[in-house]
Tab-separated table of N, CA and C in Angstrom:
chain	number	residue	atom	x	y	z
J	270	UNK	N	92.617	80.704	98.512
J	270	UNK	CA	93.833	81.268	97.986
J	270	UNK	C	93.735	82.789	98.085
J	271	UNK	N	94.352	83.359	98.478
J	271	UNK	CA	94.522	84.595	98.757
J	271	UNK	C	94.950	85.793	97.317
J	272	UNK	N	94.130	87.034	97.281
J	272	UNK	CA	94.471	87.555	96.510
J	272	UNK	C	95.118	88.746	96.622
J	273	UNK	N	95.790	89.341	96.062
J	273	UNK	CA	96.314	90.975	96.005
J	273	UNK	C	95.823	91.654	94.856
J	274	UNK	N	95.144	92.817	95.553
J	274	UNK	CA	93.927	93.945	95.359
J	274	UNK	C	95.113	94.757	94.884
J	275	UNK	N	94.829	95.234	93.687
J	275	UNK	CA	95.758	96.491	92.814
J	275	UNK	C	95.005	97.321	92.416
J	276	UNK	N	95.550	98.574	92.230
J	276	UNK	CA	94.602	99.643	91.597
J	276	UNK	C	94.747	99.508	90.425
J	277	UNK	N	94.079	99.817	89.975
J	277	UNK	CA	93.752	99.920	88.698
J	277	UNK	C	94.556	101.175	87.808
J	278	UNK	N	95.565	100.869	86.735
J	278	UNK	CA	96.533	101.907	86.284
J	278	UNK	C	95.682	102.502	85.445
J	279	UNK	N	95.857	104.087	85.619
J	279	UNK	CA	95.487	105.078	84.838
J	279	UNK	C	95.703	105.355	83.330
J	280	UNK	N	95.304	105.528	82.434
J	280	UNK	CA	95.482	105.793	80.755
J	280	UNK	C	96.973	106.575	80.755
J	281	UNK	N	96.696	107.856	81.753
J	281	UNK	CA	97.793	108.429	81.700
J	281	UNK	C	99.592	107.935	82.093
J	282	UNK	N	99.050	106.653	83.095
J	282	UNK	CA	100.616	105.894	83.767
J	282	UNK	C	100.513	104.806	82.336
J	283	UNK	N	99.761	104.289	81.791
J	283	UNK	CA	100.229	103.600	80.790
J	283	UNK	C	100.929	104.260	79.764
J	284	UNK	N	100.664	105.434	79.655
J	284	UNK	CA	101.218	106.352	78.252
J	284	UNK	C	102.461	106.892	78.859
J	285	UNK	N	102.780	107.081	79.937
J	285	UNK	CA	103.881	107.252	80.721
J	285	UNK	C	104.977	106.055	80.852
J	286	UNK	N	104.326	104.784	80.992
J	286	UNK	CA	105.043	103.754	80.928
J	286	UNK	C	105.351	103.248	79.501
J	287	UNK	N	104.474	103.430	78.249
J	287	UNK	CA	104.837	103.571	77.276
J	287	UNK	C	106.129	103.704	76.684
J	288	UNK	N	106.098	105.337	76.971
J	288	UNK	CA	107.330	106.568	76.355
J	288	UNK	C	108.469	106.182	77.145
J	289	UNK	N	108.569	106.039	77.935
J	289	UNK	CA	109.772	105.810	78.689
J	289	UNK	C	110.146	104.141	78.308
J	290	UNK	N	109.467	103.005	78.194
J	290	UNK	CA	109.905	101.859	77.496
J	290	UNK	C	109.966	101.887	75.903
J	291	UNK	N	109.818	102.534	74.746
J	291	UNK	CA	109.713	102.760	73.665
J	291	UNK	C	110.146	103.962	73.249
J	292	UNK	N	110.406	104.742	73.568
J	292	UNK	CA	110.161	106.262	73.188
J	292	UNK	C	109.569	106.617	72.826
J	293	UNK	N	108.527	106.489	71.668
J	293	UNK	CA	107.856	106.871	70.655
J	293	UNK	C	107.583	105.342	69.763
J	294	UNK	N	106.487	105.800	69.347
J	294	UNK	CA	105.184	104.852	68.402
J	294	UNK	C	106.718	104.444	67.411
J	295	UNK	N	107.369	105.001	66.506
J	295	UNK	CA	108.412	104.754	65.410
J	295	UNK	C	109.269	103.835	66.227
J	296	UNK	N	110.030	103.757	67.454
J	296	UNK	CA	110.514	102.725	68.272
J	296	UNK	C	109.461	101.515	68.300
J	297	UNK	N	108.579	101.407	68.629
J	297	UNK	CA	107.736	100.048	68.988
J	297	UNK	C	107.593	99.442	67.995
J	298	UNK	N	107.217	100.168	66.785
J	298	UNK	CA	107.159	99.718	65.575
J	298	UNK	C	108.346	98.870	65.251
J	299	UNK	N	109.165	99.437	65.171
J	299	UNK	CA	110.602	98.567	64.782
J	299	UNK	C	110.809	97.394	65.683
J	300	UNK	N	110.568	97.641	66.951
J	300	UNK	CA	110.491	96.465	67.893
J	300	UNK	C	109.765	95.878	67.367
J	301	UNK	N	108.433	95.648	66.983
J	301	UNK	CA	107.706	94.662	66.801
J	301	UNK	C	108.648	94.249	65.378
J	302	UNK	N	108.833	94.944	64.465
J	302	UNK	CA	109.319	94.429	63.214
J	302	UNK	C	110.248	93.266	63.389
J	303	UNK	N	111.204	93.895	64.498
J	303	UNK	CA	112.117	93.098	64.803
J	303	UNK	C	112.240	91.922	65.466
J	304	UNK	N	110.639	91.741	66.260
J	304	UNK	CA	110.450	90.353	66.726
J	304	UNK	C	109.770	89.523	65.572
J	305	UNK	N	109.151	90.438	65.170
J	305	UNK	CA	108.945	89.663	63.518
J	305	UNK	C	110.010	88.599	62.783
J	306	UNK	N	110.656	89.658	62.543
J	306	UNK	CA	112.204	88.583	62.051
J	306	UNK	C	112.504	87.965	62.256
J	307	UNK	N	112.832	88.433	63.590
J	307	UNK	CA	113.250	86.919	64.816
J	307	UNK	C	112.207	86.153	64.653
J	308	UNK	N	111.184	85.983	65.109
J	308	UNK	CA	110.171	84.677	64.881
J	308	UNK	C	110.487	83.855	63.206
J	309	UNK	N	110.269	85.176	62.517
J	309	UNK	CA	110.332	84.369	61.232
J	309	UNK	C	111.824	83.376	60.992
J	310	UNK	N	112.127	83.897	61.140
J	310	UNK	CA	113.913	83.106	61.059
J	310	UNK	C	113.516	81.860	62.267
J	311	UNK	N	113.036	81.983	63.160
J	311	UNK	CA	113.234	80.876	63.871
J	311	UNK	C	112.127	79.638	63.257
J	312	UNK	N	111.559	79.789	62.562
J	312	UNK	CA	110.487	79.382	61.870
J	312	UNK	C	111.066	78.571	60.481
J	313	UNK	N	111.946	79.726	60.161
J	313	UNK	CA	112.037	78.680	58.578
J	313	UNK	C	113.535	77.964	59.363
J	314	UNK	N	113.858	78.080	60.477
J	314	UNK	CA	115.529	77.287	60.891
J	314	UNK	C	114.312	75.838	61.615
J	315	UNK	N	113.478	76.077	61.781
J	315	UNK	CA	112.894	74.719	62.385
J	315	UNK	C	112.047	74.408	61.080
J	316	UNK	N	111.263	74.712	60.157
J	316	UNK	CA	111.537	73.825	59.120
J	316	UNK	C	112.185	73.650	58.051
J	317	UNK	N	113.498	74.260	57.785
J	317	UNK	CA	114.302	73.723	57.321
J	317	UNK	C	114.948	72.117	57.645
J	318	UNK	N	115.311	72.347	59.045
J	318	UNK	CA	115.758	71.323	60.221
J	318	UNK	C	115.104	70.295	59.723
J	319	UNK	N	113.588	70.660	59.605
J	319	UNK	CA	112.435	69.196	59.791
J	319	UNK	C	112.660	68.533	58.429
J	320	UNK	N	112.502	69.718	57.327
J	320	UNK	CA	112.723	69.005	55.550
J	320	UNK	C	113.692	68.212	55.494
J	321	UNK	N	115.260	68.789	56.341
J	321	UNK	CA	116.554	68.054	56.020
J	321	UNK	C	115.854	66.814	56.650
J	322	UNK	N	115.701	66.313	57.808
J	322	UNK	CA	115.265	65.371	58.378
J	322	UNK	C	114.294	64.145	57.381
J	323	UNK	N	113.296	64.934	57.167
J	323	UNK	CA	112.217	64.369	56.186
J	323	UNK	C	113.148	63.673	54.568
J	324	UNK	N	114.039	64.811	54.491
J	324	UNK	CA	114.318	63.759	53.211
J	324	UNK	C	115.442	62.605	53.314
J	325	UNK	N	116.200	62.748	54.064
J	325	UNK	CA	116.705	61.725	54.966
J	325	UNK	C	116.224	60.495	55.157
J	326	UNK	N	115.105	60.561	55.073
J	326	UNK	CA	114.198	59.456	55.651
J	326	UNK	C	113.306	58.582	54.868
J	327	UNK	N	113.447	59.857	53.570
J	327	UNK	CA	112.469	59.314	52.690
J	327	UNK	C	113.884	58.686	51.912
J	328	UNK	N	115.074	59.236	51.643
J	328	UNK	CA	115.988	58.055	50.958
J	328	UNK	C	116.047	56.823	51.345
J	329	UNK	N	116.264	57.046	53.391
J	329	UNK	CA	116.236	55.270	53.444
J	329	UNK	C	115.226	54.365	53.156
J	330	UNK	N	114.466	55.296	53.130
J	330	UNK	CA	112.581	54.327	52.941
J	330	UNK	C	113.217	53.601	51.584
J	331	UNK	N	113.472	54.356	50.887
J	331	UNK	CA	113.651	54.329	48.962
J	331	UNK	C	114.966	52.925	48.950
J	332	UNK	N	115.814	52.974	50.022
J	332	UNK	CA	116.786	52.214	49.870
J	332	UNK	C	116.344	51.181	50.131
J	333	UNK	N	115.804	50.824	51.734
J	333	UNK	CA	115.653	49.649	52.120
J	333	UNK	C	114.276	48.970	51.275
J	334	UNK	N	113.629	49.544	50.790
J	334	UNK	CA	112.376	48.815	49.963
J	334	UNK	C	113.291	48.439	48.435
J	335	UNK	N	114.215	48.858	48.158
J	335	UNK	CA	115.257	48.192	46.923
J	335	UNK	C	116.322	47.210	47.050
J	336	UNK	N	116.017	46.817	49.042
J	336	UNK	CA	117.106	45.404	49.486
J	336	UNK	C	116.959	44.527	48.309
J	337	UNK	N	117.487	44.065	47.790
J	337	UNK	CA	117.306	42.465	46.767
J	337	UNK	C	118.237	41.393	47.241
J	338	UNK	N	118.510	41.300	48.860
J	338	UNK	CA	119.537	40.225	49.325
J	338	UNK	C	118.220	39.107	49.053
J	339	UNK	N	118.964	38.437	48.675
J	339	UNK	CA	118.843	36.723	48.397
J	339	UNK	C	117.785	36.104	50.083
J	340	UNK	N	119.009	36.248	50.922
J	340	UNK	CA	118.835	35.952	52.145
J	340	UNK	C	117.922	36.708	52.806
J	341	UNK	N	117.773	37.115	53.397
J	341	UNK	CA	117.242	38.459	54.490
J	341	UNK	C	116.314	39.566	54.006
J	342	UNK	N	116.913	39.806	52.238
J	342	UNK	CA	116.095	40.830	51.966
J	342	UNK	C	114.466	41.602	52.192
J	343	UNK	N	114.125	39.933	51.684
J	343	UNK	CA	112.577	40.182	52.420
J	343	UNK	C	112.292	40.411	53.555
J	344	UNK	N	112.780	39.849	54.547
J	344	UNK	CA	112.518	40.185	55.912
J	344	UNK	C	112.411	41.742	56.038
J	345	UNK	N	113.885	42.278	55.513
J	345	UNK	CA	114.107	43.535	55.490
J	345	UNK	C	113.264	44.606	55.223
J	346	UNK	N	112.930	44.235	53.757
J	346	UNK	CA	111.982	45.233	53.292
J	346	UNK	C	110.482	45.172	54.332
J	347	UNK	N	110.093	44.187	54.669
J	347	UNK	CA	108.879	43.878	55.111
J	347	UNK	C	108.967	44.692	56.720
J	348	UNK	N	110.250	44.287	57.833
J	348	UNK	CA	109.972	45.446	58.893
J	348	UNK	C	110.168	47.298	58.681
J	349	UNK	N	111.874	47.219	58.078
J	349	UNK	CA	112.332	48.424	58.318
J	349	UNK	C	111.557	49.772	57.531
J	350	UNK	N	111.190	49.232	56.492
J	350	UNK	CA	110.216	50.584	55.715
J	350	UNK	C	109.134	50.898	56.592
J	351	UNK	N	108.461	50.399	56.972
J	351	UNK	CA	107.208	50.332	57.770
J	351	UNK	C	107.696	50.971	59.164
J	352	UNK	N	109.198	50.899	59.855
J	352	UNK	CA	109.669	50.884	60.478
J	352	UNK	C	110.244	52.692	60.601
J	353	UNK	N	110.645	53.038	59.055
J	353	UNK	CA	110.958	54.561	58.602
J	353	UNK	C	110.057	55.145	58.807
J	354	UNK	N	108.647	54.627	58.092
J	354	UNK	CA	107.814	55.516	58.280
J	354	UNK	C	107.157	55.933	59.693
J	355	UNK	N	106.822	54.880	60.434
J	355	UNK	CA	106.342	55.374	61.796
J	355	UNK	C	107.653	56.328	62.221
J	356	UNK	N	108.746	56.262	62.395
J	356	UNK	CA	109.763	57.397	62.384
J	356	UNK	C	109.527	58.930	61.858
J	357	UNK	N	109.250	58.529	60.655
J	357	UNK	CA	108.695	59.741	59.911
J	357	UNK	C	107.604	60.663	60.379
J	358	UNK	N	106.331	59.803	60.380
J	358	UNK	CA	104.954	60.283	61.250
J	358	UNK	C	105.332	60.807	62.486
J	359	UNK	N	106.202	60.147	63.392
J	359	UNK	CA	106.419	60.702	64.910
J	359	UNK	C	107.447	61.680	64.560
J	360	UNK	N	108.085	62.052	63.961
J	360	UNK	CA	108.882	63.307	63.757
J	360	UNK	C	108.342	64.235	62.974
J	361	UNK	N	106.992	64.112	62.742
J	361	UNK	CA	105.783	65.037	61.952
J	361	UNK	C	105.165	65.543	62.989
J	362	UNK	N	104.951	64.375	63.758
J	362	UNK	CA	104.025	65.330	64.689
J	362	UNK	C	104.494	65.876	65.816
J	363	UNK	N	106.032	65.631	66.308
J	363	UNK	CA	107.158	65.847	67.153
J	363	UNK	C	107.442	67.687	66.351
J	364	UNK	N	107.385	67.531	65.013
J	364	UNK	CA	108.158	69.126	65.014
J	364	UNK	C	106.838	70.028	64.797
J	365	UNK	N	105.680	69.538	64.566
J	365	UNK	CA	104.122	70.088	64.602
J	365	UNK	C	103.908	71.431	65.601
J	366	UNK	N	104.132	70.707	67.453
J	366	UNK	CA	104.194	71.863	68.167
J	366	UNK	C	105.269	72.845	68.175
J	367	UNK	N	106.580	72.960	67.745
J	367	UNK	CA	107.461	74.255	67.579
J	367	UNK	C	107.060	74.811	66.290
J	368	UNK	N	106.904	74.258	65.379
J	368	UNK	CA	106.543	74.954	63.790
J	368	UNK	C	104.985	76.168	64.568
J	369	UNK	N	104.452	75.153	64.825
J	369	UNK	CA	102.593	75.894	65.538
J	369	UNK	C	103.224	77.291	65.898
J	370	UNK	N	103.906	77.016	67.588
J	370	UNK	CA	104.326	77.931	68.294
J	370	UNK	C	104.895	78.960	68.018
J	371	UNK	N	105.847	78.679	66.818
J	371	UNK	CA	106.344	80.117	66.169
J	371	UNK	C	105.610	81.056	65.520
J	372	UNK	N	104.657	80.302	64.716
J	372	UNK	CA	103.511	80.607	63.659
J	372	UNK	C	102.671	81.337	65.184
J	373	UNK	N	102.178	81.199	65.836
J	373	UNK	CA	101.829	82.029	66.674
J	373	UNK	C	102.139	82.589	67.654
J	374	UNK	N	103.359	83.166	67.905
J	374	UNK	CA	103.975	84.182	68.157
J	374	UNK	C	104.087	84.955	67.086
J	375	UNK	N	104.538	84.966	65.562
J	375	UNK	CA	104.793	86.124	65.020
J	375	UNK	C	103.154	86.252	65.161
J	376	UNK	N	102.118	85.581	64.771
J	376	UNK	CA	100.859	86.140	64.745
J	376	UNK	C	100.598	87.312	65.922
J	377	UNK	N	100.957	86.838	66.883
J	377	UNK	CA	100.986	87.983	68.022
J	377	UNK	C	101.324	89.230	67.644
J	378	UNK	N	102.413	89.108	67.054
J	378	UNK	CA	103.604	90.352	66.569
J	378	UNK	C	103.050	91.237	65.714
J	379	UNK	N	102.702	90.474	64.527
J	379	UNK	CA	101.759	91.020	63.585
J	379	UNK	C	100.218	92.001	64.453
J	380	UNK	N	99.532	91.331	65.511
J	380	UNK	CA	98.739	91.643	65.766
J	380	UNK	C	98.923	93.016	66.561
J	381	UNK	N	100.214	93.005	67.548
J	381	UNK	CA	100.466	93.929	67.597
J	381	UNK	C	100.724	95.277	66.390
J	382	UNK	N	101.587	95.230	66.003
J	382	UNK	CA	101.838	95.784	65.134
J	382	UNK	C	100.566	96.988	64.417
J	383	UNK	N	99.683	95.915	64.269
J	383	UNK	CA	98.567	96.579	63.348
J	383	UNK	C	97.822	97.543	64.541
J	384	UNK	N	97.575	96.847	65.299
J	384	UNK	CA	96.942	97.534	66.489
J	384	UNK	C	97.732	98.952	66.811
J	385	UNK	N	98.987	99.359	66.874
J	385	UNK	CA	99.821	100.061	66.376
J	385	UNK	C	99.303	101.158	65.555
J	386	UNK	N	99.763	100.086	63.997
J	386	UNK	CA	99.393	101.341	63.075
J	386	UNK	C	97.694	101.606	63.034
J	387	UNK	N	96.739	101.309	63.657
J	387	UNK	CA	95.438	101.739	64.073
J	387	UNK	C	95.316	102.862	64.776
J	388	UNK	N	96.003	102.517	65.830
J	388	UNK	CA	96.446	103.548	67.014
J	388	UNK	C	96.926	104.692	67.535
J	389	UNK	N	97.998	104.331	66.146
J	389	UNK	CA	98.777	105.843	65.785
J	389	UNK	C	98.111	106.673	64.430
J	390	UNK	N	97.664	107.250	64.314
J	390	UNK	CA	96.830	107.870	62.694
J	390	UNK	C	98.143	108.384	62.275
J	391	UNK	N	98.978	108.897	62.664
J	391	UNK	CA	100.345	109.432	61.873
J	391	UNK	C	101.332	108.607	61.464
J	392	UNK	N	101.327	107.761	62.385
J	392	UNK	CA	102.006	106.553	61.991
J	392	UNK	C	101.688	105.299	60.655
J	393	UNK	N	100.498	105.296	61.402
J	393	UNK	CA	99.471	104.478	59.679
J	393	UNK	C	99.751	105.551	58.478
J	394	UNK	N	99.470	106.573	58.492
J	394	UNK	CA	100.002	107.134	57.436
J	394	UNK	C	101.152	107.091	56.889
J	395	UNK	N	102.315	107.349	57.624
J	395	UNK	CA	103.708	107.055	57.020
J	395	UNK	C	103.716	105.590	56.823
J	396	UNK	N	103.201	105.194	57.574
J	396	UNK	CA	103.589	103.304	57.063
J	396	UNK	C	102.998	103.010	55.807
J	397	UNK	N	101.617	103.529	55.618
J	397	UNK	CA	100.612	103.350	53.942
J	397	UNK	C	101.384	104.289	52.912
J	398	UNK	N	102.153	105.422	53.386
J	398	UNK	CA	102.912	106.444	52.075
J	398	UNK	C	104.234	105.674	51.800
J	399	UNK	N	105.012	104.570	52.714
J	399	UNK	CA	106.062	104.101	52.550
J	399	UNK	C	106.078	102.812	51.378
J	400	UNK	N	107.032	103.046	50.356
J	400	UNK	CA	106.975	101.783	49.529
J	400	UNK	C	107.103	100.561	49.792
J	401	UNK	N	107.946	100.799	51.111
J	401	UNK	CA	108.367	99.255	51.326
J	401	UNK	C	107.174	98.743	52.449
J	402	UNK	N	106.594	99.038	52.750
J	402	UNK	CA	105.254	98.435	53.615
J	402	UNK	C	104.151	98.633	52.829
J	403	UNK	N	102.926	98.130	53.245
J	403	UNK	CA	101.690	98.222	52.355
J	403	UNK	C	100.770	97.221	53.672
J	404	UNK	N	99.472	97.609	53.189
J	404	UNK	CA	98.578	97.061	54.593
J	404	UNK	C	98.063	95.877	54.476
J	405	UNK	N	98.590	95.595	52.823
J	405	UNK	CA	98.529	93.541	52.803
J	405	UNK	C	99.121	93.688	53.321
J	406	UNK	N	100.807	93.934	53.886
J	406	UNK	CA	101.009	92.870	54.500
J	406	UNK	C	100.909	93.019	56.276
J	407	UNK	N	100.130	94.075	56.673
J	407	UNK	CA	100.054	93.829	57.769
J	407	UNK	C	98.567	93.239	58.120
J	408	UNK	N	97.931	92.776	57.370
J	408	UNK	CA	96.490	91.982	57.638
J	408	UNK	C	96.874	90.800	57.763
J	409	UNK	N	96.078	89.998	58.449
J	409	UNK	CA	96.116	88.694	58.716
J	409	UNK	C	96.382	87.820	57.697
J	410	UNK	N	95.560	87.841	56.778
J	410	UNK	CA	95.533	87.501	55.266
J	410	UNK	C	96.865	87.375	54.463
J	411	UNK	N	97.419	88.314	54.674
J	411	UNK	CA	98.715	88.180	53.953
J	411	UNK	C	99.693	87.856	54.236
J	412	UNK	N	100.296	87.664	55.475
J	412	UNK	CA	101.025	87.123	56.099
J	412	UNK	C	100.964	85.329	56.389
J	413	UNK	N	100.123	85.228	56.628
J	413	UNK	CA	99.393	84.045	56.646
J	413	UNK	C	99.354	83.289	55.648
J	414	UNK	N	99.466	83.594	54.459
J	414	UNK	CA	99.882	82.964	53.545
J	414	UNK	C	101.105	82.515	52.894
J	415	UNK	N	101.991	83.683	53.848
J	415	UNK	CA	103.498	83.587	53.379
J	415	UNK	C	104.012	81.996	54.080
J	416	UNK	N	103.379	81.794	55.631
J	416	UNK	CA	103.549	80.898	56.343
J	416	UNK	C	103.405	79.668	56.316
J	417	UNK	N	102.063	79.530	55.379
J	417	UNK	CA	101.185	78.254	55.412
J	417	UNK	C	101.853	77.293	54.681
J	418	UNK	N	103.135	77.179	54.268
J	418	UNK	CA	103.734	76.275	53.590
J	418	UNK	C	104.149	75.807	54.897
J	419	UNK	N	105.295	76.198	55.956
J	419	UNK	CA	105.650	75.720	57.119
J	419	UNK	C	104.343	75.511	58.414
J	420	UNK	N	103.241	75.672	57.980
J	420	UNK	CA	102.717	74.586	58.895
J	420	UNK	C	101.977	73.736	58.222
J	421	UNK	N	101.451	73.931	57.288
J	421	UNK	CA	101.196	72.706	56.291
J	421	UNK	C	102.072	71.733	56.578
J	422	UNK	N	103.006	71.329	56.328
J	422	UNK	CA	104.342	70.839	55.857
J	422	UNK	C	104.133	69.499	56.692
J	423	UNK	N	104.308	69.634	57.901
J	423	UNK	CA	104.417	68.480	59.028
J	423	UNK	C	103.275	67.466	58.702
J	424	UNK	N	101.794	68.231	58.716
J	424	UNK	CA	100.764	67.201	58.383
J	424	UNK	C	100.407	66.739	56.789
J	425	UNK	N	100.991	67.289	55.867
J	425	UNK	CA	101.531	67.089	54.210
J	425	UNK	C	102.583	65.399	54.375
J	426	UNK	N	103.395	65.807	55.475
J	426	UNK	CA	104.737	64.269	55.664
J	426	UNK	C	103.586	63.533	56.283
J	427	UNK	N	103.280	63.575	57.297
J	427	UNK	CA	102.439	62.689	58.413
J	427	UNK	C	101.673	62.206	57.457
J	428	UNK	N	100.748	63.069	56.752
J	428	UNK	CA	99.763	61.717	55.652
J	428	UNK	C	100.746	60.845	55.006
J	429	UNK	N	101.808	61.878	54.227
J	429	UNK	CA	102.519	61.132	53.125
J	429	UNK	C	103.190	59.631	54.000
J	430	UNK	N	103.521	59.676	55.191
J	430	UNK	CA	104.335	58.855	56.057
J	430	UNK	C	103.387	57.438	56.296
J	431	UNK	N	102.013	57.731	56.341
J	431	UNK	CA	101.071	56.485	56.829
J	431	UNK	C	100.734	55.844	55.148
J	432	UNK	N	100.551	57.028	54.356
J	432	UNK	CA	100.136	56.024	53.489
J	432	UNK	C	101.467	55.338	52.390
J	433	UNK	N	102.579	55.921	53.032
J	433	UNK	CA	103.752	55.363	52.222
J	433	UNK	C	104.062	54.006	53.084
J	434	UNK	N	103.979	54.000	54.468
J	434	UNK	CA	103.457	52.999	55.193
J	434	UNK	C	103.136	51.780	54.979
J	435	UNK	N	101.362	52.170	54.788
J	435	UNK	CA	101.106	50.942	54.446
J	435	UNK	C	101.074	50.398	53.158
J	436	UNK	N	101.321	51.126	51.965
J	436	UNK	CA	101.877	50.434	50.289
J	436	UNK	C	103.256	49.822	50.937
J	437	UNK	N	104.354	49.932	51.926
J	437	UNK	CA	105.633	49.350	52.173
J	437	UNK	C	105.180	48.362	52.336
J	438	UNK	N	104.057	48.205	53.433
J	438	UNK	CA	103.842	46.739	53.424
J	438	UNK	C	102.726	45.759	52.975
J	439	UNK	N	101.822	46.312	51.951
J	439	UNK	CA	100.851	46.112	50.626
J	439	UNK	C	101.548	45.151	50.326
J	440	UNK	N	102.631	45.827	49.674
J	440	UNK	CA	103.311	45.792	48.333
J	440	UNK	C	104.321	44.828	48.852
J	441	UNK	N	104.666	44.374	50.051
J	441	UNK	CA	105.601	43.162	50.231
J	441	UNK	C	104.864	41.888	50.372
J	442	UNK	N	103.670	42.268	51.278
J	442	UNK	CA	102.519	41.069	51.527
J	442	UNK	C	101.542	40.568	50.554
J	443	UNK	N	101.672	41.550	49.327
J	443	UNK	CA	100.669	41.413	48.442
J	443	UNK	C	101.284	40.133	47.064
């Protein structure tokens, strides 16, 4: 396979290519902020999406395990709950990779960011003198915690989904 030999860009064409795509360190900053957002919003709109879904699912579970037809009921209860839940589990682990993917992209963002205010000493300063920022929250640590409810979440249902599972059908066979 054939390759193409590049030179190698100078400190000075990167800082050149910089300024002219950003203007200045206070531009990039906001860019990154702003992909921040964006990630984050796309993050809580996909698990929001997934919760509406999830509780959806957990009513019909709740319904069809309260069939009391005479006729059929049993049958009922005995496939379709068992039937919700594998639904449930595969739409746990179906919204698993976009929830992940967002969660690491803003991580990116963040990572930028800090690398940033490292980078810039004038900039870290105004960002540490500003009230509304602080360097929790640009550490890994703190951010990361804001998150961990939306990726928790998927494998929190997925257990809850197998072992609601198999009590659906315990509890009919038993």
């Amino acid at each position: 396979m054939p390759r193409i030999l590049t030179s190698q860009t100078s400190e000075s064409e990167l800082t050149e290519h910089n300024a002219k795509m950003f203007g200045s360190p206070k531009e990039r900053l906001d860019f990154y902020r702003r992909e921040i957002q964006y990630e984050t919003s796309i993050l809580a709109n996909r698990t929001d999406a997934y919760l509406a879904a999830q509780s959806f699912l957990v009513i019909a579970f709740a319904s069809s395990m309260g069939n009391l037809n005479p006729e059929w009921g049993k049958l009922f209860t005995l496939a379709v709950p068992p039937f919700l839940a594998l639904l449930g589990l595969l739409s746990s682990l179906n919204a698993w990779p976009g929830i992940r993917a967002a969660y690491d992209i803003i991580d990116h963002w963040y990572f930028k960011q800090s690398q940033l205010l490292r980078s810039e000493p004038l900039m870290g300063l105004a960002y540490d003198e500003s009230p509304l920022f602080s360097e929790r929250e640009s550490t890994h640590k703190g951010y990361r915690k804001a998150l961990l409810f939306s990726v928790r979440t998927p494998w929190i249902f997925a257990t809850f989904w197998i072992l609601l599972g198999f009590w659906g059908v315990y509890i009919q066979v038993a």
